[in-house]
Amino acid sequence: MHLKFPISGLSLAYWLLALSVTTTAFSQNHTRTSFTKEELIAESFTWLAEDDNRDEIHIYKLSCPACIREMTTVFDQDPKNVGLINFSTYKKADRPLAQALIATTLSHTDERKRAETFGELLNIFVHSSQQFHKDPEQWQSLCLNFWNYDEYEIDDSLPWADALNWMDRQNRINILMDATSYPGSIILKDINPIPPIVEKTYRDQFVFVALSIPWLKYPDVHPVKKAPDSQNHPQQLPVIIINPLKQLGTLDWRKHADTAKKGAFWNFVGDPDISLHPRILEFLAPFFDLPTDTKRREAFAKAIESIAGDKIGSPKSILATIPRVK
Protein backbone atom coordinates (compact mmCIF):
# COMPACT_ATOMS: atom_id res chain seq x y z
CA MET A 1 0.00 0.00 0.00
CA HIS A 2 1.45 3.34 -1.05
CA LEU A 3 0.35 6.75 0.04
CA LYS A 4 -0.64 8.48 -3.17
CA PHE A 5 1.16 11.65 -4.20
CA PRO A 6 0.87 14.52 -4.55
CA ILE A 7 -0.86 15.42 -1.30
CA SER A 8 -2.22 18.93 -1.17
CA GLY A 9 -0.85 21.41 1.29
CA LEU A 10 -4.36 21.71 2.73
CA SER A 11 -4.46 17.99 3.53
CA LEU A 12 -1.00 18.15 5.11
CA ALA A 13 -1.92 21.16 7.22
CA TYR A 14 -4.92 19.28 8.56
CA TRP A 15 -2.86 16.12 9.20
CA LEU A 16 -0.25 18.06 11.17
CA LEU A 17 -2.63 20.14 13.24
CA ALA A 18 -4.91 17.18 13.94
CA LEU A 19 -1.96 15.32 15.44
CA SER A 20 -0.84 18.39 17.36
CA VAL A 21 -4.16 19.12 19.04
CA THR A 22 -4.94 15.47 19.80
CA THR A 23 -1.63 14.20 21.16
CA THR A 24 0.01 17.01 23.11
CA ALA A 25 -0.51 18.24 26.62
CA PHE A 26 -2.17 21.36 25.21
CA SER A 27 -5.23 19.38 24.15
CA GLN A 28 -8.15 19.51 26.52
CA ASN A 29 -10.64 17.52 24.47
CA HIS A 30 -10.04 14.25 22.64
CA THR A 31 -6.81 12.30 22.26
CA ARG A 32 -5.54 9.99 19.54
CA THR A 33 -4.33 6.88 21.31
CA SER A 34 -3.30 4.54 18.49
CA PHE A 35 -2.57 3.97 14.80
CA THR A 36 -3.82 1.09 12.70
CA LYS A 37 -1.32 -1.11 10.90
CA GLU A 38 -2.57 0.24 7.58
CA GLU A 39 -1.98 3.84 8.69
CA LEU A 40 1.60 3.14 9.70
CA ILE A 41 2.39 1.21 6.51
CA ALA A 42 0.91 4.04 4.43
CA GLU A 43 3.42 6.48 5.93
CA SER A 44 6.43 4.17 5.46
CA PHE A 45 8.59 3.58 2.38
CA THR A 46 7.22 0.32 0.99
CA TRP A 47 9.28 0.17 -2.19
CA LEU A 48 11.74 -2.42 -0.87
CA ALA A 49 9.17 -4.52 1.00
CA GLU A 50 7.80 -7.82 -0.24
CA ASP A 51 4.25 -8.94 0.57
CA ASP A 52 5.52 -11.29 3.29
CA ASN A 53 7.73 -8.81 5.21
CA ARG A 54 5.34 -6.03 6.19
CA ASP A 55 5.01 -6.69 9.90
CA GLU A 56 7.89 -4.42 10.97
CA ILE A 57 9.00 -0.90 10.04
CA HIS A 58 12.77 -0.37 10.24
CA ILE A 59 13.80 3.07 11.52
CA TYR A 60 17.04 4.37 10.00
CA LYS A 61 19.01 7.60 10.20
CA LEU A 62 21.34 8.33 7.28
CA SER A 63 23.97 9.77 9.63
CA CYS A 64 23.87 6.76 11.97
CA PRO A 65 26.87 4.41 11.50
CA ALA A 66 24.99 1.45 12.99
CA CYS A 67 22.07 2.11 10.62
CA ILE A 68 24.44 2.23 7.66
CA ARG A 69 26.06 -1.06 8.71
CA GLU A 70 22.70 -2.78 9.07
CA MET A 71 21.42 -1.56 5.70
CA THR A 72 24.70 -2.49 4.01
CA THR A 73 24.49 -6.02 5.40
CA VAL A 74 20.90 -6.46 4.23
CA PHE A 75 21.67 -5.15 0.74
CA ASP A 76 24.69 -7.42 0.45
CA GLN A 77 22.84 -10.50 1.66
CA ASP A 78 19.40 -10.14 0.08
CA PRO A 79 17.87 -6.79 -0.99
CA LYS A 80 14.41 -8.39 -0.91
CA ASN A 81 14.67 -8.47 2.88
CA VAL A 82 15.11 -4.71 3.36
CA GLY A 83 11.41 -4.34 4.18
CA LEU A 84 9.44 -1.30 5.29
CA ILE A 85 11.50 1.80 6.13
CA ASN A 86 11.03 5.06 8.00
CA PHE A 87 13.80 7.66 8.07
CA SER A 88 14.56 9.83 11.08
CA THR A 89 15.44 13.32 9.83
CA TYR A 90 15.43 15.41 12.99
CA LYS A 91 19.13 16.02 12.59
CA LYS A 92 19.74 18.93 10.27
CA ALA A 93 22.48 17.18 8.26
CA ASP A 94 20.17 14.26 7.44
CA ARG A 95 17.48 16.32 5.79
CA PRO A 96 19.08 17.27 2.43
CA LEU A 97 20.45 13.73 2.03
CA ALA A 98 17.07 12.11 2.59
CA GLN A 99 15.18 14.74 0.61
CA ALA A 100 17.34 14.28 -2.51
CA LEU A 101 16.79 10.52 -2.39
CA ILE A 102 13.04 10.73 -1.87
CA ALA A 103 12.39 13.58 -4.33
CA THR A 104 14.32 11.76 -7.06
CA THR A 105 12.29 8.64 -6.36
CA LEU A 106 9.03 10.60 -6.50
CA SER A 107 9.97 12.16 -9.83
CA HIS A 108 9.03 8.77 -11.25
CA THR A 109 5.30 8.08 -11.29
CA ASP A 110 5.57 4.37 -12.09
CA GLU A 111 5.75 2.36 -8.84
CA ARG A 112 8.19 -0.19 -10.23
CA LYS A 113 10.51 2.58 -11.36
CA ARG A 114 10.22 4.22 -7.96
CA ALA A 115 11.21 0.98 -6.24
CA GLU A 116 14.16 0.54 -8.61
CA THR A 117 15.35 4.13 -8.15
CA PHE A 118 14.95 4.16 -4.36
CA GLY A 119 16.70 0.81 -3.95
CA GLU A 120 19.59 1.58 -6.27
CA LEU A 121 20.29 5.00 -4.78
CA LEU A 122 20.01 3.82 -1.18
CA ASN A 123 22.34 0.92 -1.94
CA ILE A 124 24.90 3.33 -3.41
CA PHE A 125 24.58 5.63 -0.42
CA VAL A 126 25.10 3.03 2.30
CA HIS A 127 28.22 1.71 0.58
CA SER A 128 29.74 5.22 0.31
CA SER A 129 28.05 7.14 3.13
CA GLN A 130 31.19 8.79 4.52
CA GLN A 131 31.94 10.35 1.14
CA PHE A 132 28.42 11.70 0.74
CA HIS A 133 28.35 13.08 4.27
CA LYS A 134 31.55 14.98 3.50
CA ASP A 135 30.10 16.24 0.21
CA PRO A 136 26.27 16.31 0.24
CA GLU A 137 26.25 18.28 -3.02
CA GLN A 138 27.94 15.31 -4.68
CA TRP A 139 25.13 13.10 -3.38
CA GLN A 140 22.48 15.42 -4.78
CA SER A 141 24.28 15.51 -8.12
CA LEU A 142 24.32 11.72 -8.19
CA CYS A 143 20.61 11.56 -7.38
CA LEU A 144 19.80 13.92 -10.22
CA ASN A 145 21.43 11.48 -12.63
CA PHE A 146 18.45 9.24 -11.80
CA TRP A 147 15.88 12.04 -12.13
CA ASN A 148 12.84 11.54 -14.37
CA TYR A 149 13.26 14.51 -16.70
CA ASP A 150 10.39 13.34 -18.89
CA GLU A 151 7.85 14.32 -16.25
CA TYR A 152 9.53 16.83 -13.92
CA GLU A 153 12.09 19.58 -14.23
CA ILE A 154 14.70 19.58 -11.47
CA ASP A 155 13.38 22.88 -10.11
CA ASP A 156 9.76 21.65 -10.03
CA SER A 157 8.78 22.12 -6.40
CA LEU A 158 6.30 19.24 -6.24
CA PRO A 159 8.64 16.24 -5.72
CA TRP A 160 10.85 18.23 -3.33
CA ALA A 161 7.88 19.43 -1.25
CA ASP A 162 6.33 15.96 -1.20
CA ALA A 163 9.65 14.50 -0.03
CA LEU A 164 9.97 17.06 2.76
CA ASN A 165 6.40 16.50 3.91
CA TRP A 166 6.82 12.73 3.91
CA MET A 167 9.99 13.07 6.00
CA ASP A 168 8.18 15.21 8.55
CA ARG A 169 5.24 12.80 8.75
CA GLN A 170 7.64 9.94 9.43
CA ASN A 171 9.37 11.95 12.16
CA ARG A 172 6.02 12.36 13.89
CA ILE A 173 5.11 8.70 13.53
CA ASN A 174 8.51 7.63 14.89
CA ILE A 175 8.30 9.75 17.99
CA LEU A 176 4.66 9.04 18.74
CA MET A 177 5.43 5.32 18.51
CA ASP A 178 8.50 5.86 20.76
CA ALA A 179 11.04 4.83 18.11
CA THR A 180 13.92 7.07 19.21
CA SER A 181 16.89 4.67 19.05
CA TYR A 182 18.67 3.93 15.79
CA PRO A 183 18.54 1.54 14.12
CA GLY A 184 15.11 0.87 15.57
CA SER A 185 11.84 -0.68 14.57
CA ILE A 186 8.09 -0.58 15.00
CA ILE A 187 6.58 -4.07 15.28
CA LEU A 188 3.19 -3.77 13.63
CA LYS A 189 -0.07 -5.06 15.09
CA ASP A 190 -3.59 -4.51 13.84
CA ILE A 191 -3.92 -1.69 16.39
CA ASN A 192 -0.74 0.04 17.60
CA PRO A 193 -1.14 2.05 20.83
CA ILE A 194 0.80 5.30 21.29
CA PRO A 195 2.87 4.94 24.48
CA PRO A 196 2.10 7.62 27.11
CA ILE A 197 4.21 10.78 26.81
CA VAL A 198 5.63 12.00 30.11
CA GLU A 199 6.33 15.74 30.22
CA LYS A 200 9.90 17.05 30.70
CA THR A 201 11.50 13.81 29.57
CA TYR A 202 13.87 12.85 26.77
CA ARG A 203 10.98 11.68 24.56
CA ASP A 204 8.92 14.76 25.35
CA GLN A 205 11.66 16.87 23.71
CA PHE A 206 11.27 14.91 20.48
CA VAL A 207 7.48 15.21 20.62
CA PHE A 208 7.62 18.98 20.90
CA VAL A 209 9.98 19.18 17.91
CA ALA A 210 7.97 16.73 15.82
CA LEU A 211 4.58 18.32 16.38
CA SER A 212 5.73 21.88 15.80
CA ILE A 213 5.07 23.48 12.44
CA PRO A 214 7.81 22.09 10.13
CA TRP A 215 9.61 25.33 9.29
CA LEU A 216 11.10 25.27 12.74
CA LYS A 217 14.85 25.51 13.26
CA TYR A 218 16.07 21.94 12.99
CA PRO A 219 18.94 21.23 15.37
CA ASP A 220 22.45 20.10 14.52
CA VAL A 221 22.21 17.45 17.24
CA HIS A 222 19.61 15.21 18.83
CA PRO A 223 18.50 15.41 22.41
CA VAL A 224 20.71 13.18 24.52
CA LYS A 225 18.98 10.52 26.58
CA LYS A 226 18.96 11.32 30.32
CA ALA A 227 20.02 14.91 29.53
CA PRO A 228 16.81 17.01 29.63
CA ASP A 229 18.65 20.27 28.89
CA SER A 230 20.22 19.16 25.60
CA GLN A 231 20.77 21.63 22.79
CA ASN A 232 17.45 21.27 21.03
CA HIS A 233 15.31 21.17 24.13
CA PRO A 234 12.42 23.62 23.54
CA GLN A 235 13.74 25.79 26.36
CA GLN A 236 16.98 26.28 24.41
CA LEU A 237 15.34 27.48 21.17
CA PRO A 238 12.65 30.08 20.40
CA VAL A 239 9.12 28.86 21.12
CA ILE A 240 5.94 30.57 19.89
CA ILE A 241 2.60 29.21 21.10
CA ILE A 242 -0.42 31.00 19.67
CA ASN A 243 -4.13 30.70 20.38
CA PRO A 244 -5.76 31.69 17.04
CA LEU A 245 -8.38 33.71 18.91
CA LYS A 246 -5.96 35.69 21.09
CA GLN A 247 -5.59 39.33 20.07
CA LEU A 248 -2.01 40.58 19.88
CA GLY A 249 -0.68 44.06 19.26
CA THR A 250 1.35 45.13 16.24
CA LEU A 251 4.64 45.04 18.14
CA ASP A 252 3.96 41.49 19.32
CA TRP A 253 3.29 40.32 15.76
CA ARG A 254 6.48 42.01 14.54
CA LYS A 255 8.44 40.28 17.30
CA HIS A 256 6.99 36.91 16.25
CA ALA A 257 7.91 37.63 12.62
CA ASP A 258 11.51 38.40 13.59
CA THR A 259 11.69 35.20 15.63
CA ALA A 260 10.20 33.15 12.80
CA LYS A 261 12.89 34.42 10.42
CA LYS A 262 15.57 32.84 12.58
CA GLY A 263 13.63 29.61 13.07
CA ALA A 264 11.33 28.72 15.91
CA PHE A 265 9.10 26.03 17.35
CA TRP A 266 5.62 27.29 16.44
CA ASN A 267 2.38 25.74 17.66
CA PHE A 268 -1.29 26.67 17.52
CA VAL A 269 -3.18 25.72 20.67
CA GLY A 270 -6.75 25.81 21.87
CA ASP A 271 -10.00 24.11 21.01
CA PRO A 272 -9.62 21.81 17.95
CA ASP A 273 -12.58 23.55 16.28
CA ILE A 274 -10.45 26.72 16.25
CA SER A 275 -6.99 25.20 15.72
CA LEU A 276 -8.38 23.20 12.77
CA HIS A 277 -10.56 26.03 11.47
CA PRO A 278 -10.68 26.19 7.63
CA ARG A 279 -9.08 29.64 7.72
CA ILE A 280 -6.07 28.29 9.65
CA LEU A 281 -5.72 25.35 7.27
CA GLU A 282 -5.95 27.57 4.19
CA PHE A 283 -3.35 29.90 5.70
CA LEU A 284 -0.87 27.05 6.31
CA ALA A 285 -1.47 25.05 3.13
CA PRO A 286 0.74 27.07 0.72
CA PHE A 287 3.78 26.68 2.97
CA PHE A 288 3.59 22.89 2.66
CA ASP A 289 3.92 23.24 -1.10
CA LEU A 290 7.31 24.97 -0.87
CA PRO A 291 10.37 22.77 -1.52
CA THR A 292 12.75 23.58 1.37
CA ASP A 293 12.68 24.34 5.11
CA THR A 294 14.34 27.68 4.38
CA LYS A 295 11.73 28.80 1.84
CA ARG A 296 8.94 27.77 4.17
CA ARG A 297 10.44 29.67 7.07
CA GLU A 298 10.99 32.80 4.95
CA ALA A 299 7.47 32.73 3.50
CA PHE A 300 5.93 32.14 6.92
CA ALA A 301 7.85 35.06 8.44
CA LYS A 302 6.65 37.34 5.62
CA ALA A 303 3.07 36.27 6.27
CA ILE A 304 3.39 37.13 9.95
CA GLU A 305 4.89 40.49 8.94
CA SER A 306 1.80 41.08 6.84
CA ILE A 307 -0.37 40.46 9.88
CA ALA A 308 1.68 42.98 11.86
CA GLY A 309 1.33 45.60 9.14
CA ASP A 310 3.34 48.75 8.56
CA LYS A 311 1.58 50.92 11.11
CA ILE A 312 0.70 50.54 14.77
CA GLY A 313 -2.91 49.42 14.93
CA SER A 314 -5.42 47.82 17.24
CA PRO A 315 -4.78 44.28 18.52
CA LYS A 316 -5.92 41.47 16.25
CA SER A 317 -6.10 37.70 16.28
CA ILE A 318 -4.60 35.50 13.60
CA LEU A 319 -7.97 33.86 12.90
CA ALA A 320 -9.55 37.22 12.09
CA THR A 321 -6.58 38.47 10.08
CA ILE A 322 -5.33 35.62 7.91
CA PRO A 323 -8.08 35.71 5.25
CA ARG A 324 -6.52 38.98 4.12
CA VAL A 325 -2.96 37.63 4.10
CA LYS A 326 -1.68 36.54 0.69
Short mmCIF file of N, CA and C in Angstrom, two decimals, residues 129-219:
data_model
loop_
_atom_site.label_atom_id
_atom_site.label_comp_id
_atom_site.label_asym_id
_atom_site.label_seq_id
_atom_site.Cartn_x
_atom_site.Cartn_y
_atom_site.Cartn_z
N SER A 129 28.70 6.09 2.33
CA SER A 129 28.05 7.14 3.13
C SER A 129 29.02 8.20 3.62
N GLN A 130 30.23 7.81 4.01
CA GLN A 130 31.19 8.79 4.52
C GLN A 130 31.50 9.86 3.47
N GLN A 131 31.65 9.42 2.23
CA GLN A 131 31.94 10.35 1.14
C GLN A 131 30.79 11.34 0.95
N PHE A 132 29.57 10.84 0.99
CA PHE A 132 28.42 11.70 0.74
C PHE A 132 28.13 12.61 1.93
N HIS A 133 28.49 12.18 3.12
CA HIS A 133 28.35 13.08 4.27
C HIS A 133 29.37 14.22 4.19
N LYS A 134 30.55 13.94 3.68
CA LYS A 134 31.55 14.98 3.50
C LYS A 134 31.14 15.95 2.39
N ASP A 135 30.44 15.43 1.38
CA ASP A 135 30.10 16.24 0.21
C ASP A 135 28.65 15.98 -0.19
N PRO A 136 27.68 16.55 0.55
CA PRO A 136 26.27 16.31 0.24
C PRO A 136 25.86 16.81 -1.15
N GLU A 137 26.57 17.82 -1.66
CA GLU A 137 26.25 18.28 -3.02
C GLU A 137 26.57 17.20 -4.05
N GLN A 138 27.61 16.42 -3.79
CA GLN A 138 27.94 15.31 -4.68
C GLN A 138 26.82 14.27 -4.67
N TRP A 139 26.25 14.04 -3.49
CA TRP A 139 25.13 13.10 -3.38
C TRP A 139 23.93 13.61 -4.16
N GLN A 140 23.61 14.88 -4.04
CA GLN A 140 22.48 15.42 -4.78
C GLN A 140 22.73 15.33 -6.28
N SER A 141 23.94 15.62 -6.70
CA SER A 141 24.28 15.51 -8.12
C SER A 141 24.09 14.08 -8.61
N LEU A 142 24.50 13.12 -7.81
CA LEU A 142 24.32 11.72 -8.19
C LEU A 142 22.84 11.39 -8.30
N CYS A 143 22.04 11.83 -7.33
CA CYS A 143 20.61 11.56 -7.38
C CYS A 143 19.98 12.11 -8.66
N LEU A 144 20.41 13.29 -9.04
CA LEU A 144 19.80 13.92 -10.22
C LEU A 144 20.14 13.19 -11.51
N ASN A 145 21.16 12.33 -11.47
CA ASN A 145 21.43 11.48 -12.63
C ASN A 145 20.33 10.43 -12.81
N PHE A 146 19.56 10.20 -11.75
CA PHE A 146 18.45 9.24 -11.80
C PHE A 146 17.10 9.94 -11.94
N TRP A 147 17.11 11.25 -12.08
CA TRP A 147 15.88 12.04 -12.13
C TRP A 147 15.07 11.73 -13.38
N ASN A 148 13.74 11.77 -13.25
CA ASN A 148 12.84 11.54 -14.37
C ASN A 148 12.53 12.87 -15.07
N TYR A 149 13.39 13.23 -16.00
CA TYR A 149 13.26 14.51 -16.70
C TYR A 149 12.08 14.53 -17.66
N ASP A 150 11.53 13.39 -17.98
CA ASP A 150 10.39 13.34 -18.89
C ASP A 150 9.12 13.90 -18.26
N GLU A 151 9.07 13.88 -16.92
CA GLU A 151 7.85 14.32 -16.25
C GLU A 151 8.06 15.53 -15.34
N TYR A 152 9.27 15.71 -14.84
CA TYR A 152 9.53 16.83 -13.92
C TYR A 152 10.85 17.50 -14.25
N GLU A 153 10.84 18.84 -14.21
CA GLU A 153 12.09 19.58 -14.23
C GLU A 153 12.73 19.50 -12.84
N ILE A 154 14.01 19.67 -12.76
CA ILE A 154 14.70 19.58 -11.47
C ILE A 154 14.17 20.63 -10.49
N ASP A 155 13.83 21.81 -11.00
CA ASP A 155 13.38 22.88 -10.11
C ASP A 155 11.86 22.85 -9.88
N ASP A 156 11.18 21.80 -10.32
CA ASP A 156 9.76 21.65 -10.03
C ASP A 156 9.63 21.41 -8.53
N SER A 157 8.85 22.20 -7.86
CA SER A 157 8.78 22.12 -6.40
C SER A 157 8.03 20.90 -5.89
N LEU A 158 7.18 20.30 -6.73
CA LEU A 158 6.30 19.24 -6.24
C LEU A 158 7.03 18.04 -5.64
N PRO A 159 7.97 17.39 -6.35
CA PRO A 159 8.64 16.24 -5.72
C PRO A 159 9.43 16.62 -4.47
N TRP A 160 10.05 17.80 -4.48
CA TRP A 160 10.85 18.23 -3.33
C TRP A 160 9.96 18.50 -2.12
N ALA A 161 8.81 19.16 -2.36
CA ALA A 161 7.88 19.43 -1.25
C ALA A 161 7.28 18.14 -0.73
N ASP A 162 6.89 17.24 -1.63
CA ASP A 162 6.33 15.96 -1.20
C ASP A 162 7.34 15.17 -0.36
N ALA A 163 8.61 15.21 -0.78
CA ALA A 163 9.65 14.50 -0.03
C ALA A 163 9.79 15.09 1.37
N LEU A 164 9.82 16.40 1.46
CA LEU A 164 9.97 17.06 2.76
C LEU A 164 8.79 16.73 3.68
N ASN A 165 7.59 16.78 3.11
CA ASN A 165 6.40 16.50 3.91
C ASN A 165 6.37 15.04 4.38
N TRP A 166 6.80 14.13 3.53
CA TRP A 166 6.82 12.73 3.91
C TRP A 166 7.84 12.51 5.04
N MET A 167 9.00 13.16 4.93
CA MET A 167 9.99 13.07 6.00
C MET A 167 9.42 13.54 7.33
N ASP A 168 8.71 14.66 7.32
CA ASP A 168 8.18 15.21 8.55
C ASP A 168 7.07 14.33 9.12
N ARG A 169 6.26 13.72 8.26
CA ARG A 169 5.24 12.80 8.75
C ARG A 169 5.88 11.59 9.43
N GLN A 170 6.96 11.08 8.82
CA GLN A 170 7.64 9.94 9.43
C GLN A 170 8.27 10.31 10.77
N ASN A 171 8.82 11.51 10.87
CA ASN A 171 9.37 11.95 12.16
C ASN A 171 8.30 11.91 13.25
N ARG A 172 7.10 12.35 12.91
CA ARG A 172 6.02 12.36 13.89
C ARG A 172 5.58 10.95 14.27
N ILE A 173 5.48 10.09 13.26
CA ILE A 173 5.11 8.70 13.53
C ILE A 173 6.17 8.06 14.44
N ASN A 174 7.44 8.25 14.11
CA ASN A 174 8.51 7.63 14.89
C ASN A 174 8.45 8.03 16.36
N ILE A 175 8.27 9.32 16.61
CA ILE A 175 8.30 9.75 17.99
C ILE A 175 7.04 9.36 18.72
N LEU A 176 5.89 9.43 18.06
CA LEU A 176 4.66 9.04 18.74
C LEU A 176 4.67 7.56 19.08
N MET A 177 5.34 6.75 18.24
CA MET A 177 5.43 5.32 18.51
C MET A 177 6.67 4.99 19.35
N ASP A 178 7.35 6.02 19.86
CA ASP A 178 8.50 5.86 20.76
C ASP A 178 9.66 5.13 20.10
N ALA A 179 9.89 5.40 18.82
CA ALA A 179 11.04 4.83 18.11
C ALA A 179 12.12 5.90 18.05
N THR A 180 12.93 6.00 19.11
CA THR A 180 13.92 7.07 19.21
C THR A 180 15.34 6.54 19.34
N SER A 181 15.54 5.25 19.09
CA SER A 181 16.89 4.67 19.05
C SER A 181 17.13 4.15 17.65
N TYR A 182 18.38 4.25 17.19
CA TYR A 182 18.67 3.93 15.79
C TYR A 182 19.86 2.97 15.69
N PRO A 183 19.75 1.92 14.86
CA PRO A 183 18.54 1.54 14.12
C PRO A 183 17.47 1.05 15.08
N GLY A 184 16.22 1.29 14.73
CA GLY A 184 15.11 0.87 15.57
C GLY A 184 14.04 0.23 14.72
N SER A 185 12.92 -0.06 15.32
CA SER A 185 11.84 -0.68 14.57
C SER A 185 10.51 -0.47 15.26
N ILE A 186 9.46 -0.57 14.49
CA ILE A 186 8.09 -0.58 15.00
C ILE A 186 7.49 -1.91 14.59
N ILE A 187 7.21 -2.79 15.56
CA ILE A 187 6.58 -4.07 15.28
C ILE A 187 5.08 -3.82 15.12
N LEU A 188 4.55 -4.15 13.97
CA LEU A 188 3.19 -3.77 13.63
C LEU A 188 2.16 -4.80 14.11
N LYS A 189 1.11 -4.28 14.72
CA LYS A 189 -0.07 -5.06 15.09
C LYS A 189 -1.27 -4.44 14.39
N ASP A 190 -2.40 -5.08 14.49
CA ASP A 190 -3.59 -4.51 13.84
C ASP A 190 -3.89 -3.13 14.40
N ILE A 191 -3.78 -2.99 15.72
CA ILE A 191 -3.92 -1.69 16.39
C ILE A 191 -2.65 -1.45 17.19
N ASN A 192 -2.03 -0.27 17.00
CA ASN A 192 -0.74 0.04 17.60
C ASN A 192 -0.88 1.22 18.55
N PRO A 193 -0.95 0.97 19.86
CA PRO A 193 -1.14 2.05 20.83
C PRO A 193 0.05 3.02 20.85
N ILE A 194 -0.23 4.29 21.09
CA ILE A 194 0.80 5.30 21.29
C ILE A 194 1.20 5.27 22.76
N PRO A 195 2.46 4.97 23.07
CA PRO A 195 2.87 4.94 24.48
C PRO A 195 2.66 6.31 25.14
N PRO A 196 2.31 6.34 26.41
CA PRO A 196 2.10 7.62 27.11
C PRO A 196 3.34 8.50 27.02
N ILE A 197 3.12 9.81 26.91
CA ILE A 197 4.21 10.78 26.81
C ILE A 197 4.31 11.53 28.13
N VAL A 198 5.41 11.34 28.82
CA VAL A 198 5.63 12.00 30.11
C VAL A 198 6.32 13.34 29.87
N GLU A 199 5.76 14.41 30.43
CA GLU A 199 6.33 15.74 30.22
C GLU A 199 7.73 15.86 30.84
N LYS A 200 8.54 16.72 30.23
CA LYS A 200 9.90 17.05 30.70
C LYS A 200 10.81 15.82 30.71
N THR A 201 10.64 14.97 29.73
CA THR A 201 11.50 13.81 29.57
C THR A 201 12.20 13.89 28.22
N TYR A 202 13.14 12.97 28.04
CA TYR A 202 13.87 12.85 26.77
C TYR A 202 12.90 12.76 25.59
N ARG A 203 11.92 11.87 25.67
CA ARG A 203 10.98 11.68 24.56
C ARG A 203 10.10 12.90 24.37
N ASP A 204 9.75 13.57 25.44
CA ASP A 204 8.92 14.76 25.35
C ASP A 204 9.59 15.84 24.50
N GLN A 205 10.93 15.90 24.54
CA GLN A 205 11.66 16.87 23.71
C GLN A 205 11.42 16.58 22.23
N PHE A 206 11.51 15.29 21.87
CA PHE A 206 11.27 14.91 20.48
C PHE A 206 9.84 15.23 20.06
N VAL A 207 8.89 14.98 20.96
CA VAL A 207 7.48 15.21 20.62
C VAL A 207 7.25 16.68 20.30
N PHE A 208 7.82 17.54 21.12
CA PHE A 208 7.62 18.98 20.90
C PHE A 208 8.18 19.39 19.54
N VAL A 209 9.37 18.87 19.21
CA VAL A 209 9.98 19.18 17.91
C VAL A 209 9.11 18.64 16.78
N ALA A 210 8.68 17.39 16.91
CA ALA A 210 7.97 16.73 15.82
C ALA A 210 6.62 17.36 15.53
N LEU A 211 5.92 17.81 16.57
CA LEU A 211 4.58 18.32 16.38
C LEU A 211 4.53 19.82 16.16
N SER A 212 5.69 20.47 16.16
CA SER A 212 5.73 21.88 15.80
C SER A 212 5.58 22.02 14.28
N ILE A 213 5.17 23.21 13.87
CA ILE A 213 5.07 23.48 12.44
C ILE A 213 6.44 23.26 11.81
N PRO A 214 6.52 22.61 10.62
CA PRO A 214 7.81 22.09 10.13
C PRO A 214 8.76 23.10 9.51
N TRP A 215 8.55 24.40 9.71
CA TRP A 215 9.61 25.33 9.29
C TRP A 215 10.38 25.79 10.52
N LEU A 216 10.32 24.97 11.55
CA LEU A 216 11.10 25.27 12.74
C LEU A 216 12.59 25.15 12.45
N LYS A 217 13.40 25.59 13.39
CA LYS A 217 14.85 25.51 13.26
C LYS A 217 15.31 24.11 13.65
N TYR A 218 15.62 23.28 12.67
CA TYR A 218 16.07 21.94 12.99
C TYR A 218 17.46 21.99 13.61
N PRO A 219 17.67 21.17 14.64
CA PRO A 219 18.94 21.23 15.37
C PRO A 219 20.06 20.47 14.68
#
